[in-house]
Amino acid sequence: MSDHGSHHSHSTSPENQAPARTLDAHTERYARRTAGMTASEIRALFAVASRPEVVSLAGGMPNLAALPLESLSGEIARLIAEDGQAALQYGSAQGVGQLREQICEIMELEGISAHSDDVMVTVGSQMAMDLVTRIFVDPGDVVLAEGPTFVGALGSFTAYQADVVHVDMDDDGMQPEALRQTIDEVHRQGKRIKFLYTIPNFHNPAGVTLAVERRSEILEICASNGILVLEDNPYGLLGFDGQTYPSLRSQDPDNVVYLGSFSKTFASGLRVGWVLAPHAVRERLVLAAESATLCPPTLNQMIVSRYLSTHDWKGQIKVFREQYRERRDAMLGALEQHMPAGSDWTHPEGGFYVWFTAPEGIDTKEMLPRAVNQRVAYASGTGFYADGFGNRQMRLSFCYPTPERIREGVRRLANTVTDELDLVRTFGPTGKRPATGPQTPSPDTA
Amino acid sequence: MSDHGSHHSHSTSPENQAPARTLDAHTERYARRTAGMTASEIRALFAVASRPEVVSLAGGMPNLAALPLESLSGEIARLIAEDGQAALQYGSAQGVGQLREQICEIMELEGISAHSDDVMVTVGSQMAMDLVTRIFVDPGDVVLAEGPTFVGALGSFTAYQADVVHVDMDDDGMQPEALRQTIDEVHRQGKRIKFLYTIPNFHNPAGVTLAVERRSEILEICASNGILVLEDNPYGLLGFDGQTYPSLRSQDPDNVVYLGSFSKTFASGLRVGWVLAPHAVRERLVLAAESATLCPPTLNQMIVSRYLSTHDWKGQIKVFREQYRERRDAMLGALEQHMPAGSDWTHPEGGFYVWFTAPEGIDTKEMLPRAVNQRVAYASGTGFYADGFGNRQMRLSFCYPTPERIREGVRRLANTVTDELDLVRTFGPTGKRPATGPQTPSPDTA
């Protein structure tokens, strides 16, 4: 990942990312910001990946099989029967007070001391990302983000016409020296940096964790350059040995906006996340939230609140962690066993993802249809960069399939990569082979 | 309402609308669009209105007391127990397919023929409004809207730096001739109109309905001027005699984006609304939704879908209608009985609201603290205009309090208005009285 800068020329052609062309009478009416709205490569993949014969290593769906559905069912029934008129009614844009207090208790696990008045509940972390970008970013403002970074964050940033600039990472997460250089470079270009977006723990998609000794250095670089930090931490409690790290927010409360979520530790389909922000920022976020959704769903907040107070939620997280560790082990073992020389991958100690680099000459986006023919799917790397980098990379998710399916999927993927390498050795790199027909159907139609 | 233009000079001072000032280290960092984000007057009122001794005629909370909570409780319990792994998991950004088909059946009641693929589920209509504005409006683009209009819509429009221009209404809704004149005027100023936002049925806050014979004329004016129509219809099935009107969408499918909601016909706290749009527009809306919330909550969509297929939802709407009719009657009767000469109000045939115009010389925003002292609250009129008009008006909601409380609330309000009139006759209009101290505390602190 650290040689990011040298690969910019490998960008894929933009027309591959454009939505399907439709006769559109409204073409002349759209806002300028829609130019940046393209179908994410991951979204297109969901259609393919949902076919049962395909082992999907593409999506980021948590494994909910371990949830106590019977007992949840009873708890939610009681909630509706006893408190349905509140649960089904409008609430405040900031969110249910009791839940915000419980959120503060959860954040204490990672060293955060906060008041519930500085917390706002959102419709998943995605909405928090959208609103933070909304209140800070004017078109052309720069947002710094790790390269690679979460594809949903890129969606929010480009929706507000931010100019995303990546910062290089290595196995210890973002490199402070790379951050300094990137800031200097952006400032030399006369551009304004609004914030640094970072996923310090069990990174999506890179699978690495920011070393503890780098954290204060990165905070210091941002503070001294007047750059706000947006810390996204959905996986922090999913360290496979139960380890947690001091959050950035705990070290610089005034210059960090923190995002949390129940999507990975409880239930993604409830869409309950949160943002913790300095008080004046939180006030603006509430105003922005009112115009975005009026208020988050009351029922969902009350369900999470009840779950936290009636269930052993820490024990449940431990169950999740152990499942994900077993799946991570299955994936790393299979990669070691099957992948050809020249491949490389990260070794996550938590979270959902391995970041895989294919041998020289392979273009993971071009290879995807052939992988799907072999009944395995992944998320190709370019979707995780704003600048077309990532064509040798892919994200492999171990969160959803069983260990057995993971091993089978990696075996199929290794066969695909090996076949592809043969093609590369015979005909040259796939990205540079002359096109002689529809060789790269979109994943939707493959 | 038709003499709107002559009252522009009565605008209230902007500092009354600004959020509380806080020491904010981030002041220099905010995006330009945050300048338009101010605390809505209605939001500030919720704090006051929630005090039990105050009769609140301010909020728009539906009366959920009539919902069959016991049976809903059982149905939701079965949903979680039988289908919890789907209900608690991520879904598609467009929404659950079965619900989108049921939504098409509902829209048929108002003459709409649509395919479920052109429907997207949203986190309440508010989110649909936000996303439509997001994909169409560049800063400075004009959005036309009835004057007065829904305060939440104004929030979305100003969040994207739209320039809102009002179109006059009368007892039959928007005036076609006023629409023509407004369009000409805006075009003369060299500005671009992106869409007309309209609430044709049982208008919030005006309480009037667009006459059927005006509908095709308004569609024709918009089409011939290249202006998209955004039809917001949360109250269409709440006509007190069960009457419905042909939706604008049914008459011009290619140039109307239609918004619907379950907030008023089922349960607002689930935050389930929808948008029906021409196909290419719908595609862009889904991309915008992905970056806004990833997907709407799956559980909430499945609850609504189950409710529609297992409960007599049409019968439930009839129950709601009859309750609201009784409350409307209570309000109109009390207004007739108690209000002083010079007052005027609309006579809604459905929905939640009466739009009240106070006698000459009264400023409803200035009067509000005195009304709260009399233990009654309302939404003052200026919040429903983008341009400061509405200082003689207020919105009175009859949806939530019981008929008895409504009668008591109107009696208190009439006393307040009568006292205020005495002050006006003695000292002149309140808006022009010299300030001698903190005479207009914000409702939050009153």
Tab-separated table of N, CA and C in Angstrom, chain B residues 100-101 103-119 231 245-254 256 258 274 276-279:
chain	number	residue	atom	x	y	z
B	100	ARG	N	-42.563	-2.322	-1.705
B	100	ARG	CA	-42.719	-1.408	-2.840
B	100	ARG	C	-43.911	-1.800	-3.700
B	101	GLU	N	-44.203	-3.090	-3.771
B	101	GLU	CA	-45.402	-3.506	-4.513
B	101	GLU	C	-46.675	-3.105	-3.781
B	103	ILE	N	-46.951	-0.586	-1.833
B	103	ILE	CA	-47.045	0.871	-1.974
B	103	ILE	C	-47.740	1.225	-3.289
B	104	CYS	N	-47.440	0.472	-4.332
B	104	CYS	CA	-48.109	0.726	-5.618
B	104	CYS	C	-49.614	0.523	-5.503
B	105	GLU	N	-50.014	-0.490	-4.732
B	105	GLU	CA	-51.456	-0.714	-4.530
B	105	GLU	C	-52.103	0.449	-3.778
B	106	ILE	N	-51.385	0.978	-2.801
B	106	ILE	CA	-51.922	2.116	-2.051
B	106	ILE	C	-52.083	3.332	-2.961
B	107	MET	N	-51.082	3.554	-3.800
B	107	MET	CA	-51.131	4.733	-4.659
B	107	MET	C	-52.253	4.638	-5.692
B	108	GLU	N	-52.665	3.406	-6.009
B	108	GLU	CA	-53.798	3.237	-6.930
B	108	GLU	C	-55.061	3.933	-6.407
B	109	LEU	N	-55.163	4.032	-5.061
B	109	LEU	CA	-56.341	4.678	-4.471
B	109	LEU	C	-56.462	6.132	-4.906
B	110	GLU	N	-55.354	6.721	-5.326
B	110	GLU	CA	-55.415	8.107	-5.789
B	110	GLU	C	-55.090	8.210	-7.283
B	111	GLY	N	-55.388	7.113	-7.982
B	111	GLY	CA	-55.337	7.155	-9.441
B	111	GLY	C	-53.975	6.904	-10.059
B	112	ILE	N	-52.994	6.483	-9.249
B	112	ILE	CA	-51.641	6.323	-9.767
B	112	ILE	C	-51.422	4.898	-10.265
B	113	SER	N	-50.918	4.797	-11.471
B	113	SER	CA	-50.519	3.512	-12.011
B	113	SER	C	-48.995	3.528	-12.104
B	114	ALA	N	-48.340	2.661	-11.334
B	114	ALA	CA	-46.875	2.719	-11.264
B	114	ALA	C	-46.299	1.337	-11.095
B	115	HIS	N	-45.022	1.198	-11.457
B	115	HIS	CA	-44.307	-0.058	-11.269
B	115	HIS	C	-43.440	0.053	-10.020
B	116	SER	N	-43.353	-1.039	-9.265
B	116	SER	CA	-42.611	-0.979	-7.998
B	116	SER	C	-41.129	-0.671	-8.210
B	117	ASP	N	-40.629	-0.898	-9.413
B	117	ASP	CA	-39.225	-0.587	-9.668
B	117	ASP	C	-38.968	0.920	-9.682
B	118	ASP	N	-40.016	1.707	-9.835
B	118	ASP	CA	-39.849	3.169	-9.832
B	118	ASP	C	-40.094	3.770	-8.458
B	119	VAL	N	-40.281	2.900	-7.461
B	119	VAL	CA	-40.496	3.348	-6.080
B	119	VAL	C	-39.207	3.136	-5.282
B	231	GLU	N	-44.604	16.474	-5.832
B	231	GLU	CA	-45.916	16.375	-5.180
B	231	GLU	C	-45.776	15.650	-3.843
B	245	TYR	N	-58.619	12.639	-4.122
B	245	TYR	CA	-58.494	13.481	-5.314
B	245	TYR	C	-57.476	12.862	-6.255
B	246	PRO	N	-57.654	13.087	-7.543
B	246	PRO	CA	-56.661	12.538	-8.481
B	246	PRO	C	-55.308	13.200	-8.238
B	247	SER	N	-54.296	12.378	-8.000
B	247	SER	CA	-52.978	12.947	-7.727
B	247	SER	C	-52.423	13.604	-8.980
B	248	LEU	N	-51.529	14.557	-8.781
B	248	LEU	CA	-50.850	15.186	-9.917
B	248	LEU	C	-50.073	14.135	-10.695
B	249	ARG	N	-49.421	13.224	-9.958
B	249	ARG	CA	-48.640	12.165	-10.608
B	249	ARG	C	-49.476	11.355	-11.598
B	250	SER	N	-50.738	11.119	-11.264
B	250	SER	CA	-51.569	10.287	-12.144
B	250	SER	C	-51.810	10.988	-13.473
B	251	GLN	N	-51.680	12.318	-13.494
B	251	GLN	CA	-51.975	13.064	-14.715
B	251	GLN	C	-50.737	13.389	-15.536
B	252	ASP	N	-49.548	13.289	-14.938
B	252	ASP	CA	-48.331	13.590	-15.701
B	252	ASP	C	-47.155	12.789	-15.134
B	253	PRO	N	-47.157	11.483	-15.390
B	253	PRO	CA	-46.152	10.591	-14.776
B	253	PRO	C	-44.708	10.984	-15.089
B	254	ASP	N	-44.471	11.597	-16.247
B	254	ASP	CA	-43.088	11.869	-16.636
B	254	ASP	C	-42.513	13.125	-16.003
B	256	VAL	N	-43.663	14.419	-12.825
B	256	VAL	CA	-43.988	14.555	-11.403
B	256	VAL	C	-43.188	13.529	-10.597
B	258	TYR	N	-43.327	11.978	-6.905
B	258	TYR	CA	-44.396	11.875	-5.910
B	258	TYR	C	-43.834	11.354	-4.587
B	274	TRP	N	-41.862	7.095	1.059
B	274	TRP	CA	-41.390	6.628	-0.239
B	274	TRP	C	-41.410	7.748	-1.268
B	276	LEU	N	-41.831	8.081	-5.584
B	276	LEU	CA	-42.090	7.479	-6.892
B	276	LEU	C	-41.594	8.477	-7.930
B	277	ALA	N	-40.711	8.024	-8.809
B	277	ALA	CA	-40.088	8.974	-9.737
B	277	ALA	C	-39.918	8.334	-11.110
B	278	PRO	N	-39.855	9.171	-12.163
B	278	PRO	CA	-39.501	8.630	-13.476
B	278	PRO	C	-38.235	7.787	-13.347
B	279	HIS	N	-38.113	6.741	-14.144
B	279	HIS	CA	-37.100	5.724	-13.896
B	279	HIS	C	-35.670	6.271	-13.742
